[in-house]
Coordinates of C-alpha atoms and ligand atoms in Angstrom, one line a residue:
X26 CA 89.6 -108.1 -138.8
X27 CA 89.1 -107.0 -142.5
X28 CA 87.1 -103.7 -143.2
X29 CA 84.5 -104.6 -145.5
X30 CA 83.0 -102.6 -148.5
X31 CA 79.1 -101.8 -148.0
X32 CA 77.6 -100.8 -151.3
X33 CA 74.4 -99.2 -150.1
X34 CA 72.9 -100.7 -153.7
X35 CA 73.0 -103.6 -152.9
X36 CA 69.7 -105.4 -151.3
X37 CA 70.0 -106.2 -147.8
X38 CA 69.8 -109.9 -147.1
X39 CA 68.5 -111.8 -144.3
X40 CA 71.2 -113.1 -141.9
X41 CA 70.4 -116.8 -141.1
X42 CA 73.1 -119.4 -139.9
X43 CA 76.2 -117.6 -140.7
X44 CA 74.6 -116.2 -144.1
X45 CA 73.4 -113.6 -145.6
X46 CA 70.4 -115.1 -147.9
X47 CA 67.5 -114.1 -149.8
X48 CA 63.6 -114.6 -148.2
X49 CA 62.5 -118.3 -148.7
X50 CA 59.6 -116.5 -150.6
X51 CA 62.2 -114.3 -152.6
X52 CA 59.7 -111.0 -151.5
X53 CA 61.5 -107.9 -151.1
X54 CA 60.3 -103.9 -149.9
X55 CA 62.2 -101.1 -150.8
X56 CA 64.3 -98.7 -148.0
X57 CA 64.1 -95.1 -148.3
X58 CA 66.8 -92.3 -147.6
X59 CA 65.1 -90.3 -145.5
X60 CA 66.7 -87.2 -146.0
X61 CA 65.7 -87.6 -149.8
X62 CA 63.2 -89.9 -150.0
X63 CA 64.4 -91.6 -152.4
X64 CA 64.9 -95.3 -153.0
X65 CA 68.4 -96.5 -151.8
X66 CA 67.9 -100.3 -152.4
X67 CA 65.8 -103.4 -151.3
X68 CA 65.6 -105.1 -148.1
X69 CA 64.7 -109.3 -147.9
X70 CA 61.2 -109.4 -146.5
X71 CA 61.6 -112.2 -144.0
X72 CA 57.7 -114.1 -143.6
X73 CA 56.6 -117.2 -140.9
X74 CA 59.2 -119.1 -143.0
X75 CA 62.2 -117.3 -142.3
X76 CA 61.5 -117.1 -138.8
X77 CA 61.5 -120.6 -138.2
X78 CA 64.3 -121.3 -140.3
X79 CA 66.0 -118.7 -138.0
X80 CA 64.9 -119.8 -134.8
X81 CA 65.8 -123.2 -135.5
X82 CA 69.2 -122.1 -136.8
X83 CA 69.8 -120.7 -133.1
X84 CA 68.3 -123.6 -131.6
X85 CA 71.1 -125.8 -133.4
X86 CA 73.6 -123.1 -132.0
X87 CA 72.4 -122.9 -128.5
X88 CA 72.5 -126.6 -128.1
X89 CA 76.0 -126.7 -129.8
X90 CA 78.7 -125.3 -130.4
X91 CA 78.1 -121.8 -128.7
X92 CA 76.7 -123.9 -125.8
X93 CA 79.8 -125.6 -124.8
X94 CA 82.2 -122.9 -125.0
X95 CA 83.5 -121.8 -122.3
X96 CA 82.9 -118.1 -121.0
X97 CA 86.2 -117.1 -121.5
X98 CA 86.2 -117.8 -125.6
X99 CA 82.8 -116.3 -125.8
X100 CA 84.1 -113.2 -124.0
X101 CA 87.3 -113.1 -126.6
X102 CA 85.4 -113.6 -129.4
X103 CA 82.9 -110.6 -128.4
X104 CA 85.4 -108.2 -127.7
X105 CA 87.2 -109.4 -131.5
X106 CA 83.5 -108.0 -132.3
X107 CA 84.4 -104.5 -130.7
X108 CA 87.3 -104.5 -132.8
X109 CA 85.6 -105.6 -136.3
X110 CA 83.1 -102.7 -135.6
X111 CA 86.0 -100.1 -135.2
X112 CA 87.7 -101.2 -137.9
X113 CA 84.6 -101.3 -139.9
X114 CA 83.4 -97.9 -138.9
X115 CA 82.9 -96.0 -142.2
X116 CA 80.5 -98.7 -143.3
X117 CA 78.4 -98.6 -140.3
X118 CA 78.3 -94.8 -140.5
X119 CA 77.4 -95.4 -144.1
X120 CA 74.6 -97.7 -143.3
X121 CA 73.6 -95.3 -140.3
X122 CA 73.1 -92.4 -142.4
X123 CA 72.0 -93.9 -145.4
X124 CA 69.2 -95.2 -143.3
X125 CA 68.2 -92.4 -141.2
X126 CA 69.6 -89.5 -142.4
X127 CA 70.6 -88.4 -139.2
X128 CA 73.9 -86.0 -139.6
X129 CA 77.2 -88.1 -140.1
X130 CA 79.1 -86.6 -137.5
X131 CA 76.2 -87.8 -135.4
X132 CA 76.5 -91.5 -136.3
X133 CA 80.5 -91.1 -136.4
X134 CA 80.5 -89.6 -132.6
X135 CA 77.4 -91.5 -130.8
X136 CA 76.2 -94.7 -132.9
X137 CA 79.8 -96.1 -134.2
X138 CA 81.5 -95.4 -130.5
X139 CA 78.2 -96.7 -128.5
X140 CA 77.9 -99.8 -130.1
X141 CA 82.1 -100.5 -129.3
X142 CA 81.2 -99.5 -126.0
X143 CA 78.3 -101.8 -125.7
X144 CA 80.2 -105.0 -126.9
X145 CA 83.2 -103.8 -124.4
X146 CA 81.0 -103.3 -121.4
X147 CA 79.2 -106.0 -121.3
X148 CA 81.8 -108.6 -122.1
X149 CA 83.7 -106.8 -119.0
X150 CA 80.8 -107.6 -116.8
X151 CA 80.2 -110.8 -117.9
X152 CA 83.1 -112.0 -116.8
X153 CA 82.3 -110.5 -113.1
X154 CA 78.9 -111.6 -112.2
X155 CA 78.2 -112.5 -108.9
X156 CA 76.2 -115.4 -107.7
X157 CA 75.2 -116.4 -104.0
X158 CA 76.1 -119.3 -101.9
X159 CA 75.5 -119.9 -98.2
X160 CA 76.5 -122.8 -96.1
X161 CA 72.7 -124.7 -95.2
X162 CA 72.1 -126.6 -91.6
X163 CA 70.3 -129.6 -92.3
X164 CA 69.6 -132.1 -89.7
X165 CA 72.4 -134.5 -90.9
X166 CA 75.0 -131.9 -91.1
X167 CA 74.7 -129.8 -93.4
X168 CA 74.4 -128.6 -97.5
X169 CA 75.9 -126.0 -99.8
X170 CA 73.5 -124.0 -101.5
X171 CA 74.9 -121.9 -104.4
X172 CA 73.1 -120.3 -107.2
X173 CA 74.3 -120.4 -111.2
X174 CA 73.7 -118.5 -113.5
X175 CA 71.9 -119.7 -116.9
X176 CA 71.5 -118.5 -120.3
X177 CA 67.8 -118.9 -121.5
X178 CA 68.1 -120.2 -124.9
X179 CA 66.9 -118.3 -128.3
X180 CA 66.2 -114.7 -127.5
X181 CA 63.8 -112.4 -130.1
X182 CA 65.4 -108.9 -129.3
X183 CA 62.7 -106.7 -131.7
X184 CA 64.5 -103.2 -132.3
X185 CA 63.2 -99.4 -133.6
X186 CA 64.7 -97.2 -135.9
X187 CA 65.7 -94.4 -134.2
X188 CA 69.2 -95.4 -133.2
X189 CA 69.2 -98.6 -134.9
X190 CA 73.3 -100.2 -134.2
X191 CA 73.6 -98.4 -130.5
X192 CA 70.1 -99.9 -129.7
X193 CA 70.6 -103.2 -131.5
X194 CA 73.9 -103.7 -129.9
X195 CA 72.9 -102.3 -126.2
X196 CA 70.7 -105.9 -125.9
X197 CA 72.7 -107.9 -128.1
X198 CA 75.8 -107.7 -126.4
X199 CA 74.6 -109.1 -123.2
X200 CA 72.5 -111.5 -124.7
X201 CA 75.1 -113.4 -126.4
X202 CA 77.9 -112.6 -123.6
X203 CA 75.5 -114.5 -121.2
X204 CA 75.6 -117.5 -123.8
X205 CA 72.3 -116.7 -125.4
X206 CA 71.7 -117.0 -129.4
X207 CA 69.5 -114.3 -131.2
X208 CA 67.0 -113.5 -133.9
X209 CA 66.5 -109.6 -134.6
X210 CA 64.3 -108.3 -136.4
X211 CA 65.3 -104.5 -137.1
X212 CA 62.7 -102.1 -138.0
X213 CA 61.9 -102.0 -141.7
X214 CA 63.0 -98.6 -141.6
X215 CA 66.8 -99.0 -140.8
X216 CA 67.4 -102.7 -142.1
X217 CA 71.5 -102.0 -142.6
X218 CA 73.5 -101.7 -140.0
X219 CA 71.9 -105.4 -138.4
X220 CA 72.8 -107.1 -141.5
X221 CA 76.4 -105.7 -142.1
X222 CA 77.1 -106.8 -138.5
X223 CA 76.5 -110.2 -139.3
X224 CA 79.8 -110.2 -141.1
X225 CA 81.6 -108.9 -138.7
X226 CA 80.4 -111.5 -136.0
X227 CA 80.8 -114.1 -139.0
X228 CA 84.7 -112.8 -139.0
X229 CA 84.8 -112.6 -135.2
X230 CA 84.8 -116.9 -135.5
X231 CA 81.3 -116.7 -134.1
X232 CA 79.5 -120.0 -134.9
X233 CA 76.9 -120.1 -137.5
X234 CA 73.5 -119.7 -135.9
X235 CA 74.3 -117.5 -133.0
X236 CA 73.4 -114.1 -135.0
X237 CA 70.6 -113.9 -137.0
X238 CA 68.8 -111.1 -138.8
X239 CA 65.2 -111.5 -139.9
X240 CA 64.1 -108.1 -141.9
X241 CA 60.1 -107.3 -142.3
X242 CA 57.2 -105.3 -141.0
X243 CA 55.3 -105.7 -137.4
X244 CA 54.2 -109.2 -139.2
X245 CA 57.8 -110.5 -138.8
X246 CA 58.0 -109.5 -135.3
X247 CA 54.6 -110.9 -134.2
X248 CA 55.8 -114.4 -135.7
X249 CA 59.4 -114.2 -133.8
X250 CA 57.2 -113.5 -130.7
X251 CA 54.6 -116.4 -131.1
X252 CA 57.6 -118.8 -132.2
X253 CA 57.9 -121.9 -129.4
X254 CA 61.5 -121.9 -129.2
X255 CA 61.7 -118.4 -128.5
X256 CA 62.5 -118.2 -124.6
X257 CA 62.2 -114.5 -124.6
X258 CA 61.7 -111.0 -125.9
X259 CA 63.3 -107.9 -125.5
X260 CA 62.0 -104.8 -127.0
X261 CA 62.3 -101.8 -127.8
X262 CA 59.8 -99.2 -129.4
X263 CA 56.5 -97.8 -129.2
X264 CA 54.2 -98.4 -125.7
X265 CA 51.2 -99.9 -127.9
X266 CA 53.2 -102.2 -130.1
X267 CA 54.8 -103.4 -126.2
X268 CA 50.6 -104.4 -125.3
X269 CA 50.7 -106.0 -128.5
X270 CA 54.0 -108.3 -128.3
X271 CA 52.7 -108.8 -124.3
X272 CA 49.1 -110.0 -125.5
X273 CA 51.3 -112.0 -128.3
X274 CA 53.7 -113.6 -125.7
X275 CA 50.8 -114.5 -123.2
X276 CA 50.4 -118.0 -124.2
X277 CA 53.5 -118.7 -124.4
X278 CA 54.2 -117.1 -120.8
X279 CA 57.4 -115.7 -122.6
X280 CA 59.7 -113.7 -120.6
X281 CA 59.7 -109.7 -121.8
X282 CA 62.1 -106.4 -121.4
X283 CA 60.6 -103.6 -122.7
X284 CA 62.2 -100.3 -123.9
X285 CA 59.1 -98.4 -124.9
X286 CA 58.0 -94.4 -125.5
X287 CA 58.3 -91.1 -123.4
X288 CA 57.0 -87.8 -123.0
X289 CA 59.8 -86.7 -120.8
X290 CA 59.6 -83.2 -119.1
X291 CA 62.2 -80.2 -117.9
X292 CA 62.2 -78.6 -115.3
X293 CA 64.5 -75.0 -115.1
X294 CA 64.4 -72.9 -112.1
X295 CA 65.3 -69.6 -111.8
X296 CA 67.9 -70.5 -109.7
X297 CA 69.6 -72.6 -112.7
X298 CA 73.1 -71.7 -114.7
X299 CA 70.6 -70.4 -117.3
X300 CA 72.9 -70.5 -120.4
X301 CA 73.7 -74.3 -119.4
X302 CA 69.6 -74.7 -119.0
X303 CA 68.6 -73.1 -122.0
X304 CA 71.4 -74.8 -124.2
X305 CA 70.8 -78.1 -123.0
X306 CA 67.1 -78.2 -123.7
X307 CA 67.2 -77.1 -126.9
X308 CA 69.8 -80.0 -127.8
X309 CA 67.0 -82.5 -125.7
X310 CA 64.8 -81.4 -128.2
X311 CA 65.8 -81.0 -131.1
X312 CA 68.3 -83.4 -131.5
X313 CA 68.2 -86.4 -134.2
X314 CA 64.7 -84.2 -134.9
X315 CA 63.2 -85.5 -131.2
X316 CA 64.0 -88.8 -132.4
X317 CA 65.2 -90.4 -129.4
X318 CA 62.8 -91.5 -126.5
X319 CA 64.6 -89.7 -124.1
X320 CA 64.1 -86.0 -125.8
X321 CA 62.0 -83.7 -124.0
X322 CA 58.7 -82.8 -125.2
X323 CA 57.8 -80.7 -122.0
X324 CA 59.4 -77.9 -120.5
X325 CA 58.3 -75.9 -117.4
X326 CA 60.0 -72.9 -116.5
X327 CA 59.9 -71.0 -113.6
X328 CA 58.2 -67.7 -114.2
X329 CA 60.5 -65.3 -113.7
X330 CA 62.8 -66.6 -116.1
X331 CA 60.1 -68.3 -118.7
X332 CA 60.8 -65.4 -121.4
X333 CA 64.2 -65.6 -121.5
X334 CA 64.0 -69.7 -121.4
X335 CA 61.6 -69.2 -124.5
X336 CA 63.6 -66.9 -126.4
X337 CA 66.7 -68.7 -125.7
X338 CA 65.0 -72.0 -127.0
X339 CA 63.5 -70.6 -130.2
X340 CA 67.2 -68.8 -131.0
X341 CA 68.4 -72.1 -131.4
X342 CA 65.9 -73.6 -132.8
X343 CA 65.8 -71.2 -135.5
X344 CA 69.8 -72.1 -135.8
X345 CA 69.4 -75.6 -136.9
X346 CA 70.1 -76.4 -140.2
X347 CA 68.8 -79.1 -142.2
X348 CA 69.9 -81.3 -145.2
X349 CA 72.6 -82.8 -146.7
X350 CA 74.2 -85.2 -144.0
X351 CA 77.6 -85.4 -145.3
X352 CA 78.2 -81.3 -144.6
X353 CA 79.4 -80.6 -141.0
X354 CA 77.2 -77.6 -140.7
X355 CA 73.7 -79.8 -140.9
X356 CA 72.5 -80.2 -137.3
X357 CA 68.4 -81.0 -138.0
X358 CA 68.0 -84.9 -138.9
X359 CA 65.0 -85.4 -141.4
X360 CA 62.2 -87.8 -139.6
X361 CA 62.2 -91.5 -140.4
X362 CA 59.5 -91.7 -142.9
X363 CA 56.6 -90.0 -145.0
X364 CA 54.2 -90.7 -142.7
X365 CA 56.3 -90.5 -139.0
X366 CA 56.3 -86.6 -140.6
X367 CA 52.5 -86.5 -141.2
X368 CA 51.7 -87.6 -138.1
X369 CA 54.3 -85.3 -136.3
X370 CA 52.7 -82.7 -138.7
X371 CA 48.7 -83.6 -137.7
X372 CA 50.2 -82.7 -134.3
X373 CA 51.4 -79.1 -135.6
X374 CA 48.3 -78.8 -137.1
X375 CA 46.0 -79.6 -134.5
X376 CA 48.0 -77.8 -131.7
X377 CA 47.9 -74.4 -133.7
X378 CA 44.0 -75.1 -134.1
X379 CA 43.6 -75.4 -130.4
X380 CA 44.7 -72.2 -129.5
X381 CA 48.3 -72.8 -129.1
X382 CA 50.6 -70.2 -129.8
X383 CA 53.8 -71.1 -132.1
X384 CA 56.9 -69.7 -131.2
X385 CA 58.5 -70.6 -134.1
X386 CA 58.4 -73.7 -136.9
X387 CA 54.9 -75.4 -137.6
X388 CA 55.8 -76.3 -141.2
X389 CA 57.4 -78.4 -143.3
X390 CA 60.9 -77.5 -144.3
X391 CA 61.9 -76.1 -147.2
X392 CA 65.1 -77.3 -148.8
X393 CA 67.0 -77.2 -152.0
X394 CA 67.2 -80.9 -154.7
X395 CA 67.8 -83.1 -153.9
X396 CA 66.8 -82.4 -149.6
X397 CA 63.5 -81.3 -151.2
X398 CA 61.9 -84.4 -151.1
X399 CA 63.5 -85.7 -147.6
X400 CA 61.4 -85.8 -144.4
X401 CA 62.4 -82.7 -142.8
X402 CA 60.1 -80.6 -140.7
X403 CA 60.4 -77.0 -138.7
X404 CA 61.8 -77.2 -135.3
X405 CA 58.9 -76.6 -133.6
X406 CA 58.4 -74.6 -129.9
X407 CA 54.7 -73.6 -128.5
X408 CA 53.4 -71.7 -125.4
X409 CA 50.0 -71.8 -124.0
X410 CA 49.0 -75.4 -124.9
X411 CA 45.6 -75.8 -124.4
X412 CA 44.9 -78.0 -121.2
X413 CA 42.9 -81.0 -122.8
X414 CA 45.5 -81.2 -125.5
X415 CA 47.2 -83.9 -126.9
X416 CA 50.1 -82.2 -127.6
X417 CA 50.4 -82.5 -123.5
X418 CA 49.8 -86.1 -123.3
X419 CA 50.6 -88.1 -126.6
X420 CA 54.6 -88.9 -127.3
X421 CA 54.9 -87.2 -130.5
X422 CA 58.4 -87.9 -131.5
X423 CA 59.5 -85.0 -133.3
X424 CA 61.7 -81.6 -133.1
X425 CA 58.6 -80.1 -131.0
X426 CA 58.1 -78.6 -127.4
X427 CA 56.0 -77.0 -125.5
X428 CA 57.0 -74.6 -122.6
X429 CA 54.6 -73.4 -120.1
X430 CA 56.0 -71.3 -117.0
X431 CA 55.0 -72.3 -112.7
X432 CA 55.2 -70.5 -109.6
X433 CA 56.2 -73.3 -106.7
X434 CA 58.2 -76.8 -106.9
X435 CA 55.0 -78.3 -106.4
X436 CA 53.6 -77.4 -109.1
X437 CA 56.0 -78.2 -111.8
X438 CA 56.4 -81.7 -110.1
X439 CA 52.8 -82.1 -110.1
X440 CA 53.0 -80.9 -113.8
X441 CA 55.7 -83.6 -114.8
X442 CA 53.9 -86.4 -113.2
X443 CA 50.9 -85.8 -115.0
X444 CA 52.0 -88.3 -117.6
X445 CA 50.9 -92.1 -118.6
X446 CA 54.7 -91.8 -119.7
X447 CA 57.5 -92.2 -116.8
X448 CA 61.1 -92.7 -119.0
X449 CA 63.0 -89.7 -117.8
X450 CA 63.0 -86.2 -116.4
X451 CA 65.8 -83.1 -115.9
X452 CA 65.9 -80.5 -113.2
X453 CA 67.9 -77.8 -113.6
X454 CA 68.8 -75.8 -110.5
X455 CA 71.7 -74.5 -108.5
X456 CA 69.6 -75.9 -105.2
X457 CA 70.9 -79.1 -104.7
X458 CA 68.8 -80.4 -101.5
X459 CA 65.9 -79.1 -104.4
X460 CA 67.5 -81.5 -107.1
X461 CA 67.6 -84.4 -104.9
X462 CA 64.3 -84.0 -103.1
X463 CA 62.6 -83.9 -106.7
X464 CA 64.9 -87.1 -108.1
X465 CA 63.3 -89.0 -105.7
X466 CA 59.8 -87.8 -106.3
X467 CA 59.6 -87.8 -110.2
X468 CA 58.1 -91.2 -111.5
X469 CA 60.4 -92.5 -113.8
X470 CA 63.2 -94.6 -114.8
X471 CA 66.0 -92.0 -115.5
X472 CA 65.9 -87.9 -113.6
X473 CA 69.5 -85.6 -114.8
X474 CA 70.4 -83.1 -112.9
X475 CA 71.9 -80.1 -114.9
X476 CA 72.9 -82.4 -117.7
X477 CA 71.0 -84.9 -120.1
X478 CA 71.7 -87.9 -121.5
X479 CA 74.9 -88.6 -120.0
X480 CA 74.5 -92.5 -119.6
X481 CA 76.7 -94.9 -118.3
X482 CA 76.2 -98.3 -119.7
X483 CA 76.6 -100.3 -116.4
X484 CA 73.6 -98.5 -114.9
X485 CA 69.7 -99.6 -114.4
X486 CA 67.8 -98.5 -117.7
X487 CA 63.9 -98.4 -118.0
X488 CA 60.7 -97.0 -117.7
X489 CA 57.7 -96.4 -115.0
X490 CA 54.4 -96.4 -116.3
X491 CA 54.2 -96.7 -120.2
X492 CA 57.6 -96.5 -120.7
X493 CA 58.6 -99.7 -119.9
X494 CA 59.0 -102.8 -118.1
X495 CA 62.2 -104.1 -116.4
X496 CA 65.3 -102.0 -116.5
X497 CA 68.1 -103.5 -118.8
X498 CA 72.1 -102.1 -118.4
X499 CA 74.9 -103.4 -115.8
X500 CA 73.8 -106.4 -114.4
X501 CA 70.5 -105.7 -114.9
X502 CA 70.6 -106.7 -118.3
X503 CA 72.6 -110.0 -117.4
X504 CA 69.7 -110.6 -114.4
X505 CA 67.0 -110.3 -118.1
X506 CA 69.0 -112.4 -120.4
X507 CA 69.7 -115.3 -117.5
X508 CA 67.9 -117.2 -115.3
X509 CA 69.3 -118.2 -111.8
X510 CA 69.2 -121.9 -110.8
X511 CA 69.6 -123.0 -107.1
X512 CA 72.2 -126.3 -106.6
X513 CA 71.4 -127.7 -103.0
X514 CA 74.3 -130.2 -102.0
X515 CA 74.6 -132.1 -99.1
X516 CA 78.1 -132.6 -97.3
Ligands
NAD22 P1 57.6 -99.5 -133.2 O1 56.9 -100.0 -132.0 O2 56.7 -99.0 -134.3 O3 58.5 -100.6 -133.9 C1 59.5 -101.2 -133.2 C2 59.8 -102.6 -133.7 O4 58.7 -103.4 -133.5 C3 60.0 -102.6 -135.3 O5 61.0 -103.5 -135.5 C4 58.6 -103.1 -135.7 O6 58.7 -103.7 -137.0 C5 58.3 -104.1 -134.7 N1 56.8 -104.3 -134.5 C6 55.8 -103.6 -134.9 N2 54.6 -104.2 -134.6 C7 54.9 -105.4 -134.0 C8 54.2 -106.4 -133.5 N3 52.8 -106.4 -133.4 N4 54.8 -107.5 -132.9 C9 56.2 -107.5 -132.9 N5 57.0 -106.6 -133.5 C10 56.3 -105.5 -134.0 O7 58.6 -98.3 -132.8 P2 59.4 -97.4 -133.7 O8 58.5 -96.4 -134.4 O9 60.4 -98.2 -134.5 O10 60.3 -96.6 -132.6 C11 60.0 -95.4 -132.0 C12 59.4 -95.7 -130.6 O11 60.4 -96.4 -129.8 C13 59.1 -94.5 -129.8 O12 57.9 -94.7 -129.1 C14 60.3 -94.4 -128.8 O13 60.1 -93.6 -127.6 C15 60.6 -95.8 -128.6 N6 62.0 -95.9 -128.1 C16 62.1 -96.2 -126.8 C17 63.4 -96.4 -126.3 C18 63.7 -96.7 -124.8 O14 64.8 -97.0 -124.5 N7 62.7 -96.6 -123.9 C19 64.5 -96.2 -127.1 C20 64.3 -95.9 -128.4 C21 63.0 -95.8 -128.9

């Protein structure tokens, strides 16, 4: 596998049929750096048009080519994927940074590695799923009954901006191992990464058609949704634009996975390796600037060790350093966009209104040329919340937490259900009859116990409540991007 050259320049094409290509209506937007907000280059603004001319191009390779291969070529050729993606890294992290300005060594550690992983993984399992068969009396002697395991056809998998290859590639890898073709349509924020690994599947002797990219605004994913050929939708991003694609797919009674928001809470008891607690949370916080739907936004403490918990978590807070990607001592990502940071900032604003006391942060940060002009915002902590807040309720998405302290188990559980949110929780405590009893009693998808975000890929993913619907991840995933048919043959 070559390594390719990605001038960030350059516009970034539409990927249709084994080509990058301009929009059929030749319209373009233009992609901001956010850590400088500046203009890096302009992005194909794909319309109803490109769409189709996508879907169909998928169509074509669902009935052909990809089709008829067997699994075993399909599995070799994903995993010469993995490869082109290692061997392509720089560019990737290029693209990664360039469009989210999220540290490097963040996007060379997580984003690069996770999205080898993912094509690895599921290409592993692929080859290993199971399927039932049971020996059927019948009057006349008998039938085997055996279930197979089908692809669906053309898949719209509709992706955010927060972690844009990992994300993209975590349902893109079992789609097309199960024999599926694709149309994305990345968010308009972090168009890059999508289009560059069209090349690389290009290289990997995947037919034309199998991959493509369609780039544009919520209108471009609306019309991927509503398109007939579409079989199905996976998505990922916020819990209202999930009602929307639902409402969108209704008619066609389209089959949906969705990946949607949080407002995930912590637990830390007094019983906890405090050091571990308090060092951990901070991290679920404020990393990639809250920017990942599993942060935590809400953290109750125990009350005899609240003030240490709060003092611990505005220290390092106060540590983070934003700016410049490229330097290894930046550790605060800027938010996605001008106005992701003014509504994260309303929130600042309102909370401190209320009554809320800030810890630390509350502002916009203040940074040298050329950072002056990139999204960045304080790292934000506040106590005493208000009850009717929306600070307590509403997924705000940035470097931001509130902490409030509680007196029994029940109360902090009752605390962390309190949520039209159910993605994840962590507990931290040395009690571990107290760890389990409260895994199984917190609502949603994902609970850590003294540790977060450790995930291992062939594991149930998803949300409860507004955070999602379906889990995707091990066999799960294969059981969304497959349907099962049941074969009844007599002896
Ligand atoms: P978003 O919902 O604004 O956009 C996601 C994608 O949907 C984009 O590609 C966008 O263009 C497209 N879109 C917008 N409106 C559409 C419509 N009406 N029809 C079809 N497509 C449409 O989300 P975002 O701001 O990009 O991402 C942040 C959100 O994603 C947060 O809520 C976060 O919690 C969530 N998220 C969830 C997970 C998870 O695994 N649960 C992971 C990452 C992010």
């Amino acid at each position: 596998m070559p390594s390719f050259s990605l001038d960030l320049r350059e516009p970034v094409a539409l990927f249709v049929d084994g080509h990058a290509t301009p929009a059929v209506a030749g319209r373009h937007f233009v992609n901001l750096h956010p850590a400088t907000g500046l203009p890096v280059n302009e992005v194909a603004l794909g319309e109803d048009d490109d769409v189709d001319r996508a879907v169909r191009a998928a169509k074509r390779a669902f009935k052909g080519p990809w089709g008829s291969w067997p699994l075993a070529r399909r599995l070799l050729a994903l995993e010469a994927v993995a490869r082109g993606i290692e061997a392509n890294a720089e560019a990737f992290i290029a693209a990664e940074v360039s469009d989210t300005g999220r540290p490097r060594h963040m996007a060379a550690s997580f984003d690069v590695p996770r999205a080898v992983d993912n094509f690895r993984t599921f290409t592993r399992l692929a080859a290993h799923l199971p399927a039932e068969s049971f020996l059927t009396d019948t009057p006349e002697g008998g039938a085997v009954s055996y279930s197979l395991r089908v692809p669906l056809g053309v898949i719209g998998l509709i992706c955010p901006w927060n972690l844009p290859l990992a994300l993209l590639t975590w349902k893109l890898a079992p789609a097309l191992a199960a024999g599926n073709t694709v149309v994305v349509k990345p968010s308009e924020e972090s168009p890059s990464s999508a289009t560059l690994l069209g090349r690389i599947i290009q290289e990997a002797g995947i037919p034309d058609g199998v991959y493509n990219v369609v780039h544009g605004f919520g209108d471009t994913g609306a019309s991927l949704v509503r398109h007939p050929e579409v079989a199905a939708i996976s998505f990922t991003g916020e819990s209202g634009t999930g009602q929307s694609i639902m409402a969108a797919a209704a008619p066609g009674l389209k089959k949906l996975s969705f990946e949607l928001g949080g407002k995930n809470p912590a637990l830390i008891f007094a019983d906890a390796d405090l050091e571990q607690a308090i060092a951990t949370t901070a991290r679920s916080v404020f990393l990639h600037a809250g920017q990942i739907c599993l942060c935590n936004e809400r953290i109750y403490v125990e009350r005899p060790v609240f003030e240490r918990v709060v003092e611990g978590i505005r220290a390092a807070a106060r540590a983070l350093k934003p700016g410049d990607p490229f330097r290894a001592e930046t550790t605060l990502s800027p938010l996605i966009s001008a106005s992701h940071r003014d509504k994260v900032f309303s929130y600042f604003n309102r909370t401190r209104r209320e009554g809320a006391t800030v810890v630390t942060g509350g502002g916009i940060a203040e940074l040298d040329e050329p950072w002056r002009g990139g999204f960045f915002v304080e790292p934000t902590v506040w106590t005493g919340v208000p009850a009717e807040s929306r600070a307590r309720t509403d997924e705000i998405f940035g470097p931001v937490c509130l902490i409030e302290p509680f007196d029994a188990e029940e109360q902090a559980l009752a605390a962390a259900n309190d949520s039209q949110y159910g993605l994840s929780a962590t507990v931290w405590t040395s009690n571990a009859a107290r760890a389990n009893r409260l895994a199984r009693q917190l609502d949603v998808g994902t609970v850590w116990i003294n540790t977060w975000l450790i995930r291992d890929l062939r594991m149930p993913f998803g949300g409860t409540k507004r955070s999602g619907l379906g889990r995707e991840g091990g066999v799960h995933s294969f059981e969304f991007f497959t349907e099962l048919r049941s074969i009844i043959s007599r002896f």
